[in-house]
């Protein structure tokens, strides 16, 4: 038996017991004639002690220990003379009589502790060592906990966990599909699913009523920002439901997770239309931990000598509470911030409503005190506040102001990671116009149902049609989204038509779903949560990478095992494939 | 709201309530002026009734219903005049006042009932309709139940559910790997995992201590018998454990499933060495629901005029209880059975120990009554029993007798699907000799640890070395297997050497695992259960296909959505791939 207890388990009650522990050597300290060893496993750290008077053989063994050696020790639990209240095992230590080195260790390339000295790349290469650090492992333990809480919640609500295939049909539209050549079917390919969308809808046609799965999905695309080629979804679908049923069920799931993991009740989740979210926050995933909502001052700020405003389609102000003392330097930096290429504003206007009641603005050459006061009043500013103003084409300016608002929230400490503000965003547009292809795309996906009251607009004003689609947003992060689905073949055909599919293309791509709908499809709706994102939010992390055991880097590479990699010519032959040699670009 | 209740929910207590139900039309019957409709959903069937005196509009609507229409009805719960005790809702019916057709249905290609008229292929093509049948859906519900029971059990034992990557490194040895070309890394490929073996061992190196996952695995191979290109494993690994710890933990899991799902306690699982299993049953996965164990009569059956026995390496008899009255015709058929090419015996010898004490045998020309009596005694036969005897080369004859034994068990009704006999088979050989490549292969995998007491034989008699490897067998089906792993780099190098890897090949293929072992690997061991197989065993099914929502056929094809399929030339271009045209074989 390798151990009688774990390294996190022994307490003052265990005194005088003889125990066997196994674990990793965290550190060895010598103090006078005594040697102390911190022995670590997943469950904690226990202090071992070897006395000056210990047998020479034992002392010699201890001498040989290095960091990260795996050892087994036998000894007696003693009460510590100087207790450590910070450690659960801090009341005791083990007076060891025997030590066996199970595995020696080379000196690890970085220290295995929370404030490690290892850089990102090194830690990725030695991921199995990075995972030894408490902080990293705890993220994965959190993930495991959230998964089982989710499953038990959905199971208790009668959802059937159903595995859908990973090797699915490749579609002509699947430009971002990973494909898998089939050895048994030469020249043919499977695709890996970007989501189990069609299968879960088929399960509804099959009468499964409630389906869920925590499932890997795949997308072969440039991994900007915080994406992974494989990612995990909590994927669900329900029959005989309306939008509100889905929202209530999954708000229930989210509240359950908040309660069980964080011990908090975030209250009922507000619901906000897409239009309101765009108007108030310039974003369909607003961070509602703080207000600083948009004030459209287009109408009151025009008509003076300031050409920039006069020529602008849209002028928007946010009121920053208590920021009237922002320095010139700070304001210059904010201007630089909005002028960054990825934000792209031309400039930034401020209005300071000073504590003494006076008003100071970067445009007071063009606007008198009354003008500026009327802006401040419009924005409900009080002395001590500051307005920040951007102008230009409406959509672009909204996006710019959204970034500025988030930056101000950050600067003022309004985006506390331990404060959770969930929000349902609803009534998304059904379609969005794509300038490149000069046609409409489905904003959610082609199976999303228009709102019944907007169906009349499908022919005349398609851009105005709202969808029964919804997103769950928490702290400005889109956690998940879904929609009520079309279950009527005729309406579905009309949608394909609007999206520019010929009937033949629609048939080639979605034929088997359309066929299924001929045999009695129930009304149904669903949702998918990004599980990586949800866990990273709960863990207070900015990146999903830290909640994935073996993540890939921005180039889709696993630097630990050096994949992807070339394959053998025989494998290519068996697959009837040949690699086309590329000219390296200069 | 589409429904106030499901179709399986209403009882006598609900009488006089007005309810809304939604579901599929199972059937419509007219009886005098009354019309009865069976409305079906996942939860049950409820009888609807429309009276002769109902409004004409309602009667007209009912007239239009066809099988599998999806409808919503509103009506009042009435007590039935003729109750149906076989249905949970059989005490009531709904007197409907309103019916809305939510989706019409074409006439389905086969009947949606347990004794369907649809053939296998048709049901695969319309899998979403086949899944509507109770018998099929119940298998998937069972799967969902077994998954969550498994997860909660392992979670309660401190296992961390950890997702391992699906896009992994392709290895030169991975002849059966599915590969995935990387768009971002031209000419390079990921592979899909045949199992998460290396990752779970890395998690042990990472100190996760206990890992589990219910995980999809992939194998691109001929799908003989009952295999699927993607299949699901309950995959586990534990640190600081010995073989017995793993066996006890997973015996606990299996017993938990038997108790919760089947309400039975199969008792402690016996353990049998591989050698004993081969000697007694000619199989490493014996069906122990019945005895009929092998009797090696080689020594007592030689030395007479019967050349076949005299020349045989091995002569084996099974005693079939109460089969002395088997007819000539039955015995001829058994002979034909063992002579089938896939079994390949030359002939079959019988010895009938008749009820009157006389003995009759197909070889009584060569053996006198005393000879045959001594065989019968050796096999513990009593009057009324029969011996069946095969002979030849030992390994082949064992396999043949194994098939004959299973057939006799089947004929005598000894293989009851509701009788579960689990068994641990242990002490597998570490290596098996491969005649084709003239070298040893790892019987389990290259990381399996030899039994410590056999390590001395590694150089001198490698074929005799037993491994710390184990299989769970239930009713002759291999449910899972695993092993104690090597965690010592030197022993691992020796294993690679024995398996014919050069150090360079070992490094290329397993280098990152070997590197990991340099930094303190704990002793560890693991196991994986075939989840599809386990569910099909619990469901009493012969094929895993019926416990998979969307299975593929023997050619690896999904006939419902017609995958795999060709992909567009642009996709191939983006992947830098080209399909090599094949000459069709004549």
Short mmCIF file of C-alpha atoms in Angstrom, two decimals, chain B residues 241-418:
data_model
loop_
_atom_site.label_atom_id
_atom_site.label_comp_id
_atom_site.label_asym_id
_atom_site.label_seq_id
_atom_site.Cartn_x
_atom_site.Cartn_y
_atom_site.Cartn_z
CA UNK B 241 -2.27 2.46 -6.20
CA UNK B 242 -1.64 -1.19 -6.79
CA UNK B 243 -3.64 -3.53 -8.97
CA UNK B 244 -6.00 -4.46 -6.19
CA UNK B 245 -6.99 -0.83 -5.57
CA UNK B 246 -8.07 -0.44 -9.19
CA UNK B 247 -9.97 -3.71 -9.18
CA UNK B 248 -11.83 -2.83 -6.00
CA UNK B 249 -12.69 0.66 -7.16
CA UNK B 250 -14.09 -0.44 -10.50
CA UNK B 251 -15.75 -3.53 -9.15
CA UNK B 252 -17.46 -1.01 -6.90
CA UNK B 253 -18.56 0.99 -9.91
CA UNK B 254 -19.92 -2.08 -11.68
CA UNK B 255 -21.76 -3.25 -8.56
CA UNK B 256 -23.20 0.24 -8.14
CA UNK B 257 -24.56 0.11 -11.69
CA UNK B 258 -25.99 -3.38 -11.19
CA UNK B 259 -27.71 -2.26 -8.02
CA UNK B 260 -29.09 1.03 -9.33
CA UNK B 261 -30.10 -0.12 -12.79
CA UNK B 262 -30.93 -3.78 -12.34
CA UNK B 263 -31.64 -3.96 -8.63
CA UNK B 264 -29.28 -6.88 -8.26
CA UNK B 265 -26.17 -7.64 -6.26
CA UNK B 266 -23.89 -9.88 -8.31
CA UNK B 267 -21.72 -10.57 -5.26
CA UNK B 268 -17.95 -10.26 -5.18
CA UNK B 269 -16.38 -10.68 -8.59
CA UNK B 270 -14.19 -13.78 -8.81
CA UNK B 271 -10.64 -13.35 -10.11
CA UNK B 272 -9.11 -15.84 -12.49
CA UNK B 273 -5.68 -15.89 -14.04
CA UNK B 274 -5.36 -15.72 -17.79
CA UNK B 275 -3.73 -19.16 -17.71
CA UNK B 276 -6.65 -20.66 -15.81
CA UNK B 277 -9.19 -19.01 -18.12
CA UNK B 278 -7.44 -20.42 -21.17
CA UNK B 279 -7.19 -23.90 -19.61
CA UNK B 280 -10.76 -24.02 -18.36
CA UNK B 281 -12.60 -22.11 -21.07
CA UNK B 282 -10.18 -21.70 -23.97
CA UNK B 283 -10.84 -17.97 -23.77
CA UNK B 284 -9.59 -14.89 -21.95
CA UNK B 285 -13.20 -13.76 -21.71
CA UNK B 286 -15.08 -16.81 -20.52
CA UNK B 287 -18.82 -16.83 -20.16
CA UNK B 288 -19.12 -18.06 -16.59
CA UNK B 289 -22.90 -18.20 -16.50
CA UNK B 290 -22.43 -21.96 -16.97
CA UNK B 291 -19.66 -24.45 -16.17
CA UNK B 292 -18.96 -26.96 -18.93
CA UNK B 293 -15.26 -26.42 -18.25
CA UNK B 294 -12.54 -27.99 -20.32
CA UNK B 295 -11.15 -31.41 -19.34
CA UNK B 296 -7.71 -32.05 -20.76
CA UNK B 297 -7.86 -35.77 -21.57
CA UNK B 298 -4.71 -35.77 -23.70
CA UNK B 299 -2.91 -38.16 -21.37
CA UNK B 300 -5.70 -40.66 -20.92
CA UNK B 301 -7.04 -40.71 -24.50
CA UNK B 302 -3.83 -41.57 -26.32
CA UNK B 303 -2.26 -44.95 -27.01
CA UNK B 304 -5.04 -46.82 -28.79
CA UNK B 305 -5.55 -47.29 -32.53
CA UNK B 306 -7.12 -43.88 -33.07
CA UNK B 307 -4.46 -42.00 -35.03
CA UNK B 308 -6.19 -38.63 -34.81
CA UNK B 309 -5.90 -38.56 -31.04
CA UNK B 310 -2.47 -40.14 -31.05
CA UNK B 311 -1.17 -37.41 -33.32
CA UNK B 312 -2.88 -34.61 -31.44
CA UNK B 313 -0.97 -32.21 -29.24
CA UNK B 314 -4.07 -31.70 -27.14
CA UNK B 315 -7.36 -33.53 -26.57
CA UNK B 316 -10.11 -31.71 -24.74
CA UNK B 317 -13.56 -32.78 -23.55
CA UNK B 318 -16.51 -30.87 -22.21
CA UNK B 319 -19.24 -32.56 -20.26
CA UNK B 320 -22.71 -31.50 -21.36
CA UNK B 321 -25.14 -32.20 -18.56
CA UNK B 322 -28.23 -34.20 -19.48
CA UNK B 323 -27.40 -34.27 -23.19
CA UNK B 324 -27.06 -38.05 -23.63
CA UNK B 325 -30.29 -38.09 -25.61
CA UNK B 326 -28.95 -35.79 -28.30
CA UNK B 327 -30.08 -37.30 -31.62
CA UNK B 328 -27.93 -38.36 -34.51
CA UNK B 329 -29.23 -35.32 -36.39
CA UNK B 330 -28.32 -32.95 -33.57
CA UNK B 331 -24.84 -34.44 -33.36
CA UNK B 332 -24.39 -34.13 -37.12
CA UNK B 333 -25.31 -30.47 -36.85
CA UNK B 334 -22.81 -29.94 -34.04
CA UNK B 335 -20.16 -31.57 -36.23
CA UNK B 336 -21.07 -29.21 -39.05
CA UNK B 337 -20.90 -26.33 -36.59
CA UNK B 338 -17.32 -27.08 -35.53
CA UNK B 339 -16.32 -27.70 -39.15
CA UNK B 340 -17.45 -24.23 -40.29
CA UNK B 341 -14.46 -22.42 -41.81
CA UNK B 342 -14.49 -19.72 -39.10
CA UNK B 343 -14.13 -22.47 -36.45
CA UNK B 344 -12.14 -24.98 -38.48
CA UNK B 345 -12.20 -28.23 -36.54
CA UNK B 346 -11.75 -31.43 -38.56
CA UNK B 347 -14.39 -33.40 -36.67
CA UNK B 348 -16.17 -33.92 -33.39
CA UNK B 349 -16.06 -36.93 -31.10
CA UNK B 350 -18.90 -37.66 -28.68
CA UNK B 351 -19.32 -40.03 -25.77
CA UNK B 352 -22.87 -40.54 -24.53
CA UNK B 353 -23.17 -41.80 -20.95
CA UNK B 354 -26.70 -43.10 -21.25
CA UNK B 355 -29.22 -43.07 -18.45
CA UNK B 356 -29.08 -46.90 -18.29
CA UNK B 357 -25.35 -46.73 -17.58
CA UNK B 358 -24.29 -47.88 -21.04
CA UNK B 359 -21.83 -45.84 -23.05
CA UNK B 360 -22.04 -44.98 -26.73
CA UNK B 361 -19.39 -43.09 -28.63
CA UNK B 362 -18.42 -42.13 -32.15
CA UNK B 363 -15.04 -43.70 -31.43
CA UNK B 364 -16.11 -46.97 -29.80
CA UNK B 365 -14.38 -48.76 -32.63
CA UNK B 366 -11.10 -47.71 -31.01
CA UNK B 367 -11.94 -47.50 -27.35
CA UNK B 368 -13.57 -50.12 -25.19
CA UNK B 369 -16.10 -49.52 -22.47
CA UNK B 370 -13.45 -49.16 -19.77
CA UNK B 371 -11.59 -46.52 -21.74
CA UNK B 372 -14.70 -44.49 -22.29
CA UNK B 373 -15.82 -44.95 -18.69
CA UNK B 374 -12.46 -43.64 -17.49
CA UNK B 375 -12.95 -40.52 -19.64
CA UNK B 376 -16.44 -40.03 -18.26
CA UNK B 377 -15.15 -40.42 -14.73
CA UNK B 378 -12.29 -38.04 -15.40
CA UNK B 379 -14.87 -35.48 -16.51
CA UNK B 380 -17.22 -36.21 -13.60
CA UNK B 381 -19.97 -37.26 -15.99
CA UNK B 382 -23.01 -39.04 -14.62
CA UNK B 383 -25.57 -41.12 -16.48
CA UNK B 384 -27.53 -38.85 -18.83
CA UNK B 385 -24.53 -36.66 -19.68
CA UNK B 386 -22.55 -36.45 -22.87
CA UNK B 387 -18.91 -35.64 -23.56
CA UNK B 388 -17.93 -33.62 -26.63
CA UNK B 389 -14.27 -33.96 -27.61
CA UNK B 390 -11.99 -32.01 -29.95
CA UNK B 391 -8.31 -32.56 -30.61
CA UNK B 392 -5.37 -31.08 -32.46
CA UNK B 393 -2.89 -28.27 -31.99
CA UNK B 394 -3.50 -26.86 -28.51
CA UNK B 395 -4.18 -23.19 -29.14
CA UNK B 396 -6.44 -23.81 -32.12
CA UNK B 397 -8.31 -26.61 -30.38
CA UNK B 398 -8.92 -24.44 -27.34
CA UNK B 399 -10.47 -21.76 -29.52
CA UNK B 400 -12.63 -24.34 -31.30
CA UNK B 401 -13.81 -25.89 -28.06
CA UNK B 402 -14.55 -22.42 -26.72
CA UNK B 403 -16.95 -21.84 -29.63
CA UNK B 404 -18.54 -25.26 -29.19
CA UNK B 405 -18.98 -24.68 -25.48
CA UNK B 406 -20.72 -21.35 -26.10
CA UNK B 407 -22.96 -22.99 -28.69
CA UNK B 408 -23.91 -25.77 -26.25
CA UNK B 409 -24.63 -23.15 -23.60
CA UNK B 410 -26.89 -21.40 -26.07
CA UNK B 411 -28.68 -24.61 -27.10
CA UNK B 412 -29.31 -25.58 -23.51
CA UNK B 413 -30.53 -22.13 -22.50
CA UNK B 414 -27.66 -21.51 -20.10
CA UNK B 415 -26.94 -17.99 -21.35
CA UNK B 416 -29.81 -16.06 -19.83
CA UNK B 417 -29.50 -12.33 -20.56
CA UNK B 418 -30.87 -11.48 -17.15
#
